[in-house]
CSV table of C-alpha atoms in Angstrom, one decimal:
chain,number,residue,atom,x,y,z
A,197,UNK,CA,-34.3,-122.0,-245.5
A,198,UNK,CA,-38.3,-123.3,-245.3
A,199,UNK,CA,-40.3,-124.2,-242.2
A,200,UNK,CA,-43.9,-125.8,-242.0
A,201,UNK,CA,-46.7,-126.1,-239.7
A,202,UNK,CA,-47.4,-125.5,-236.1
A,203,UNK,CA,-47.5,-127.8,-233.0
A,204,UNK,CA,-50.7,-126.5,-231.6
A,205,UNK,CA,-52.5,-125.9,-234.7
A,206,UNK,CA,-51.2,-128.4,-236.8
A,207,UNK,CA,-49.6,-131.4,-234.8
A,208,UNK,CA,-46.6,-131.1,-236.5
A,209,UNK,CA,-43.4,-128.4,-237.5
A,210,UNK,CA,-40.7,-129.4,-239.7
A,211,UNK,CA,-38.1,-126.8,-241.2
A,212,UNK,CA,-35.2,-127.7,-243.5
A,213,UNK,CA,-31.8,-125.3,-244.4
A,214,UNK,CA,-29.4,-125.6,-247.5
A,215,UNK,CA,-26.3,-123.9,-247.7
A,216,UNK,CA,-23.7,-123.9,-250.7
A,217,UNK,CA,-20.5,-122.0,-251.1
A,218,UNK,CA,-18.1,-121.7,-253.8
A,219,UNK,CA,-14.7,-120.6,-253.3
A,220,UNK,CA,-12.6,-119.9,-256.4
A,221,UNK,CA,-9.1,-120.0,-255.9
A,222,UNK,CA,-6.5,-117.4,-255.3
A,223,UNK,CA,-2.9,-118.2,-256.4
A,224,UNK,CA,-0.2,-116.7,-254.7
A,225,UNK,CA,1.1,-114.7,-257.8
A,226,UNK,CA,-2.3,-112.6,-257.8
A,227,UNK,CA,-1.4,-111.2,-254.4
A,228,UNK,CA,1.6,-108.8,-254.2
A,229,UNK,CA,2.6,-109.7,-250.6
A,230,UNK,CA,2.7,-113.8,-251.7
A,231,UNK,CA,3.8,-113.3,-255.4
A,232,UNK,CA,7.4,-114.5,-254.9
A,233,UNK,CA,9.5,-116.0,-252.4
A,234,UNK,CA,12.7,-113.3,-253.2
A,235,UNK,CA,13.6,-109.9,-252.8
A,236,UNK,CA,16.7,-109.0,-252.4
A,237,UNK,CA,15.9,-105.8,-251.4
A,238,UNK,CA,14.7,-106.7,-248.3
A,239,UNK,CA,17.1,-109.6,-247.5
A,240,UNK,CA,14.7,-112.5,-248.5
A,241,UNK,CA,15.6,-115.6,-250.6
A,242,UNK,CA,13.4,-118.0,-249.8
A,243,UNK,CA,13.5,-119.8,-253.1
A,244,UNK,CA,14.4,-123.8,-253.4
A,245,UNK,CA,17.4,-125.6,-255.0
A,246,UNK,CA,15.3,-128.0,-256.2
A,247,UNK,CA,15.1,-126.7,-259.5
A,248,UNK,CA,14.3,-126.7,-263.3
A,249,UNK,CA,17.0,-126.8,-265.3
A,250,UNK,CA,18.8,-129.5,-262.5
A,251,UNK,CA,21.5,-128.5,-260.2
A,252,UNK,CA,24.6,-130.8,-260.1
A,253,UNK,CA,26.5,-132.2,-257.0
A,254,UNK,CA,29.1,-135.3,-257.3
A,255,UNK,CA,30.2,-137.0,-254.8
A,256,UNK,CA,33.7,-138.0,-254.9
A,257,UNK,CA,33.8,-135.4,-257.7
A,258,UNK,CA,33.6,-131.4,-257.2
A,259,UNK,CA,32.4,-129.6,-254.2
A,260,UNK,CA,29.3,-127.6,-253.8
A,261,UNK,CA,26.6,-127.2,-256.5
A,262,UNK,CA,26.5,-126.0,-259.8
A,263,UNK,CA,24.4,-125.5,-262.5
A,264,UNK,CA,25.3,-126.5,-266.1
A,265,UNK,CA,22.9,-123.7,-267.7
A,266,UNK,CA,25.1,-121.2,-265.5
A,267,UNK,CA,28.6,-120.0,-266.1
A,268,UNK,CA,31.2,-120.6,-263.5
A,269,UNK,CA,32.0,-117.0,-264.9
A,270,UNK,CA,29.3,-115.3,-263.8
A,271,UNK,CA,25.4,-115.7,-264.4
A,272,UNK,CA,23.5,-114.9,-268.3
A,273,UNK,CA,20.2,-113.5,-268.8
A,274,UNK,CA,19.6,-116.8,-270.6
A,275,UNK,CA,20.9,-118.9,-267.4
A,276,UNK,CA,18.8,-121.3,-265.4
A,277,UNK,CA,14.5,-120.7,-266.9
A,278,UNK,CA,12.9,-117.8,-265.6
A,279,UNK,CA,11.0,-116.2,-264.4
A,280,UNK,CA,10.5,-119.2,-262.0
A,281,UNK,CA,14.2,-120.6,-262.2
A,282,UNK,CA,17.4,-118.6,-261.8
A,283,UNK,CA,20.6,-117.5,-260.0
A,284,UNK,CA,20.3,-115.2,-257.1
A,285,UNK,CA,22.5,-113.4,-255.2
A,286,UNK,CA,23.4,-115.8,-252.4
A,287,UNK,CA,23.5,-118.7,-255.1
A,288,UNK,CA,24.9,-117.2,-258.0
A,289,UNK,CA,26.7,-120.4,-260.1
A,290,UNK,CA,23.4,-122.2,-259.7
A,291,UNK,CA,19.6,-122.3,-260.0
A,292,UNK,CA,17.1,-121.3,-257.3
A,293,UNK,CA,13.7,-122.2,-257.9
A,294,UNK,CA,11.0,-119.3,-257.4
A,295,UNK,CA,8.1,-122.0,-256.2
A,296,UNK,CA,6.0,-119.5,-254.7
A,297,UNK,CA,3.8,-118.0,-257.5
A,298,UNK,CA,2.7,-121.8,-258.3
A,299,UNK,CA,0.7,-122.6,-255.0
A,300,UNK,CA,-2.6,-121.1,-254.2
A,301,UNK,CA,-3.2,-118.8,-251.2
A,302,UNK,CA,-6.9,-119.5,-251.2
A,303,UNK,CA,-7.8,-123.6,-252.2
A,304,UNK,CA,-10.9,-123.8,-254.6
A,305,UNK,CA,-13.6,-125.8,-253.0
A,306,UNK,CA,-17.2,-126.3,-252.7
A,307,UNK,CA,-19.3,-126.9,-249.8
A,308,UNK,CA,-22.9,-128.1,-249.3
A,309,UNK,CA,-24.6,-128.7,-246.2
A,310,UNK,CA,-28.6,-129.6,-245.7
A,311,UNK,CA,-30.3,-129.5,-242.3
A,312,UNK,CA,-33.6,-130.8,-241.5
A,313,UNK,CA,-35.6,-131.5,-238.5
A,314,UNK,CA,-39.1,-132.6,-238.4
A,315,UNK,CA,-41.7,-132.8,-235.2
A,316,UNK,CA,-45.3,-134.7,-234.4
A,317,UNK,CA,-47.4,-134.0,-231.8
A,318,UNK,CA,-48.7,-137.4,-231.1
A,319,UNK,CA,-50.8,-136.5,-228.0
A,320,UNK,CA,-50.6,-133.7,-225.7
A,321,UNK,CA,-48.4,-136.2,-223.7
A,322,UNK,CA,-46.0,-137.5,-226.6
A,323,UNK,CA,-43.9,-135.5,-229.3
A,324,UNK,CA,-41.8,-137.4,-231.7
A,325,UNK,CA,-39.1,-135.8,-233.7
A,326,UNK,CA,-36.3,-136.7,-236.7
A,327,UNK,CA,-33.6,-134.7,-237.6
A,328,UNK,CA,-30.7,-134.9,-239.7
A,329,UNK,CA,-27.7,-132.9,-241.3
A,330,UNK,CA,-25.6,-133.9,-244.7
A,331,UNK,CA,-22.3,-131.8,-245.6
A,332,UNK,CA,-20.4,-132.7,-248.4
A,333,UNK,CA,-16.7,-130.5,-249.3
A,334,UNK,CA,-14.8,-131.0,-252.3
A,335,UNK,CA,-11.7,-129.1,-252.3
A,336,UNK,CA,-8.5,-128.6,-255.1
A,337,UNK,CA,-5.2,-127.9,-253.0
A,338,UNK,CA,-1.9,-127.4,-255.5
A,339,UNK,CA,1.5,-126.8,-254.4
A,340,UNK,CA,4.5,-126.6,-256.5
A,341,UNK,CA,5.9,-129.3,-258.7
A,342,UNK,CA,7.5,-132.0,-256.8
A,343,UNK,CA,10.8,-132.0,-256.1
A,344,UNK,CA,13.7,-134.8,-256.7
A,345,UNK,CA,17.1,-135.2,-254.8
A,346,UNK,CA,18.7,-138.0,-253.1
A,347,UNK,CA,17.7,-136.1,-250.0
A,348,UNK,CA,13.9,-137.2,-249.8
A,349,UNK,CA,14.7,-140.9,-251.3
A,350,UNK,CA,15.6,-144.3,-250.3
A,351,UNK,CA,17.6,-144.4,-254.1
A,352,UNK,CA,19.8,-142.4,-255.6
A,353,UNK,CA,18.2,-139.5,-258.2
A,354,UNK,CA,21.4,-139.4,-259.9
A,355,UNK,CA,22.2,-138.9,-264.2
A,356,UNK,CA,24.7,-141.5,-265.4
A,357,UNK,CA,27.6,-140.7,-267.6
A,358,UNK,CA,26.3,-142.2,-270.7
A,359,UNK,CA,23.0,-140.3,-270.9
A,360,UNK,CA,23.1,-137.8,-273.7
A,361,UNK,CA,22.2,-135.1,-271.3
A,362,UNK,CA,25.3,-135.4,-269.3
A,363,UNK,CA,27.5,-131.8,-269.4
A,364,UNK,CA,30.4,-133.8,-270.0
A,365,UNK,CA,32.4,-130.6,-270.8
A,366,UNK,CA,31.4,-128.7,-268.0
A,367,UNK,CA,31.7,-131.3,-265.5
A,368,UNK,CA,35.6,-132.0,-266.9
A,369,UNK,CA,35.9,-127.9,-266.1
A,370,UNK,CA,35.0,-127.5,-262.7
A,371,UNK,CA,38.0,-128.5,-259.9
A,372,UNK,CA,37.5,-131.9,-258.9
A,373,UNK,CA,35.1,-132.7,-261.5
A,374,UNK,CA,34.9,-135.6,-262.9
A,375,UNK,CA,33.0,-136.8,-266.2
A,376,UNK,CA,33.2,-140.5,-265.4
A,377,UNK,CA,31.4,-140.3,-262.4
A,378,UNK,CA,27.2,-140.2,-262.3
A,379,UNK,CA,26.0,-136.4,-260.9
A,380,UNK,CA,23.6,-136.0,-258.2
A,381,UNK,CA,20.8,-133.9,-259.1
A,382,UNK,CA,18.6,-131.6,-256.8
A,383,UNK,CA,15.8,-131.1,-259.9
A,384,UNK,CA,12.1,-130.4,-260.3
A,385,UNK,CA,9.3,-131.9,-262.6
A,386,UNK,CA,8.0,-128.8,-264.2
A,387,UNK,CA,6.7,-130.1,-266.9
A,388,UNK,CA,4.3,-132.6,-264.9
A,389,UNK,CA,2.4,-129.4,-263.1
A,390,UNK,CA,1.9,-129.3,-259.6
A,391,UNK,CA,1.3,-131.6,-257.4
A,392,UNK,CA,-2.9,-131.9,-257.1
A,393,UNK,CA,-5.0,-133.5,-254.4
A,394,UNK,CA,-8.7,-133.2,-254.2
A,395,UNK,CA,-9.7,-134.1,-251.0
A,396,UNK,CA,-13.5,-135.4,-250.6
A,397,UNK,CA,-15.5,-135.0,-247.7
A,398,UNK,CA,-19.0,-136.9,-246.7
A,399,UNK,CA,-19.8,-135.8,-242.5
A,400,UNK,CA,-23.9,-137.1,-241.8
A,401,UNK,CA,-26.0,-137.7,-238.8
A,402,UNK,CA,-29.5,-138.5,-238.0
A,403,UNK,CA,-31.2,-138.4,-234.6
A,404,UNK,CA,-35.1,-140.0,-234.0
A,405,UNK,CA,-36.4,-140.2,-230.7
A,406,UNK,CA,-39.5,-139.4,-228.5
A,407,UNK,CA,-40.1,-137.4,-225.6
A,408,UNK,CA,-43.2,-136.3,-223.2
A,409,UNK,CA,-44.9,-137.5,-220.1
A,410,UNK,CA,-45.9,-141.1,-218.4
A,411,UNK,CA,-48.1,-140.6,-215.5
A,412,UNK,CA,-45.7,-138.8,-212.7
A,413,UNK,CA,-42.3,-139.4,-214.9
A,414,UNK,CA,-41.1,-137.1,-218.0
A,415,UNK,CA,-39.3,-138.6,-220.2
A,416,UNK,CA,-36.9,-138.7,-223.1
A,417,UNK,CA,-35.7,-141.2,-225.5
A,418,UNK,CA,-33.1,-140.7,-228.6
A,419,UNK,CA,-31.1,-142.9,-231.0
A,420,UNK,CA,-27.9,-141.3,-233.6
A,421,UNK,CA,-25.9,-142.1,-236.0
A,422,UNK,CA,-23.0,-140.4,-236.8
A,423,UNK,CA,-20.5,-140.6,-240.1
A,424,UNK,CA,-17.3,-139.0,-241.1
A,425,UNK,CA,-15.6,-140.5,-244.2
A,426,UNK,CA,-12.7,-138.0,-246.2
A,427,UNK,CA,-10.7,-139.6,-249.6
A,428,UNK,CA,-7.8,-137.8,-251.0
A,429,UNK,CA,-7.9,-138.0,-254.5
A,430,UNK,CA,-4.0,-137.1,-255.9
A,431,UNK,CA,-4.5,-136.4,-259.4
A,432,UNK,CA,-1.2,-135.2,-260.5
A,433,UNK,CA,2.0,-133.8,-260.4
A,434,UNK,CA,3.0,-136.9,-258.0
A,435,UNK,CA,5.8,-139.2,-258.6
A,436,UNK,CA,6.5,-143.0,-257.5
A,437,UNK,CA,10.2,-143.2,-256.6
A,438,UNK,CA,9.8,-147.2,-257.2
A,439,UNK,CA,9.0,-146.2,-261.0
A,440,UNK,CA,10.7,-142.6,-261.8
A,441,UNK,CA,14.1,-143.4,-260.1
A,442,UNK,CA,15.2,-145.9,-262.6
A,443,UNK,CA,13.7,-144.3,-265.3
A,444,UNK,CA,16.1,-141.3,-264.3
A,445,UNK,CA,19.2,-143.5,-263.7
A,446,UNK,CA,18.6,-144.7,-267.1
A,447,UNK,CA,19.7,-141.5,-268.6
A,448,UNK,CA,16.4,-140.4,-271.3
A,449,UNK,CA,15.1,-138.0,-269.2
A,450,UNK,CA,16.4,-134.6,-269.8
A,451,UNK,CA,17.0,-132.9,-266.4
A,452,UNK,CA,18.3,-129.6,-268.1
A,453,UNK,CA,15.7,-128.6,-271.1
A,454,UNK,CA,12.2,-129.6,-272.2
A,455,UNK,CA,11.3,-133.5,-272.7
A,456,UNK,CA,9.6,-135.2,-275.5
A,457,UNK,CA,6.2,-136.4,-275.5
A,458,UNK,CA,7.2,-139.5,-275.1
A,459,UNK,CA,9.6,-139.4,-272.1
A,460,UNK,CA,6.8,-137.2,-270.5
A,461,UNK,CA,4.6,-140.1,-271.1
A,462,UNK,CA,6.8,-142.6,-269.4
């Protein structure tokens, strides 16, 4: 903060302030009362079924959903893909997806504001004055990767019996299952990150005006301008249904184990 002259001494006064803040973030993970969304301990499962490796449904097929990674005999310690993905004790046959440590408690940003404000003494009967403030935020919010199911889409997110990925086997061994039929999958795109915006923000205004005396009348005059603009900026993690749906129903992406660069690409 600096300020200049005097109104009686000098004519005129004018001060101006700058403020800027950093905030770095703070994931979840780095806070032990945020760091997961289950204990079992204390009666809390919170985690998703929207998960990495896919859970299965079929329609017309079996009931309920399973996991192909998981054993209809009873979870592995090589089941599902933790530490983020695996069965818990309400959902044992299946996947439950620990989303949690991947969102930040605390969103990184960066703030910068400027006010100003400067006065003239005209005549003992007349002051003028400008003044004026500028903030600009830029801020990084990430939540977990984005989930896919037939639930949140106008089109079906569903793996097609001839797509090498289909568990053929383990489809054919579950009571109603039935390999000829497409699966429903309740997935998530872990390998595209989280889901990104980076919201930008631009707030100004600017008053000039006059003020002081006319013969028996004070007076005051004063014209503002005021702007507010704010862009989100989504810069990844997020999916067009119009383009990833069919690519899905196509049968190269791997729902159950890593992808190649190439698919990835795509």
């Amino acid at each position: 903060a600096a300020g200049w002259g005097s109104l009686d001494a000098d004519r005129f006064n004018a001060f101006v302030t700058l403020d800027h803040v950093r905030q770095e973030p703070l994931p979840a993970r780095d806070r032990e009362f945020s760091r997961t969304s289950y204990l079992p301990g204390f009666g809390l499962d919170a985690t998703s079924g929207f998960s990495f490796p896919a859970n299965i449904q079929q329609p017309g097929g079996f009931r309920g959903a399973f996991n192909p990674t998981v054993p209809t005999t009873g979870a592995t310690d090589s089941s599902c893909a933790p530490p983020l993905s695996f069965p818990t004790v309400l959902f044992p046959l299946r996947c439950q997806f620990d989303y949690v440590p991947l969102v930040d408690n605390i969103a990184e940003s960066r703030k910068t504001n400027v006010v100003g404000r400067l006065a003239w003494q005209a005549s003992a009967d007349h002051l003028l004055f400008a003044e004026g403030s500028w903030y600009r935020g830029d801020f990084v919010y990430k939540t977990s990767p984005t989930p896919v199911s037939s639930f949140f889409t106008n089109t079906p997110m569903t793996l097609p019996p001839s797509s090498p990925y289909y568990p053929a086997d383990f489809v054919a061994g579950l009571q109603g299952g039935n390999p000829s039929l497409p699966l429903r999958l309740n997935y998530r795109l872990v390998e595209l990150g989280p889901r990104t915006n980076e919201p930008e923000v631009e707030q100004s205004r600017f008053v000039a005006g006059a003020q002081g005396v006319v013969g028996a009348w004070d007076y005051a005059l004063s014209a503002g301008h005021t702007a507010n603009r704010q862009v989100d900026n989504y810069t990844g993690g997020f999916v067009s249904e119009e383009r990833f749906g069919p690519l899905l129903r196509s049968g190269v992406v791997n729902p159950f184990g890593p992808n190649t660069p190439e698919v990835l690409e795509q």
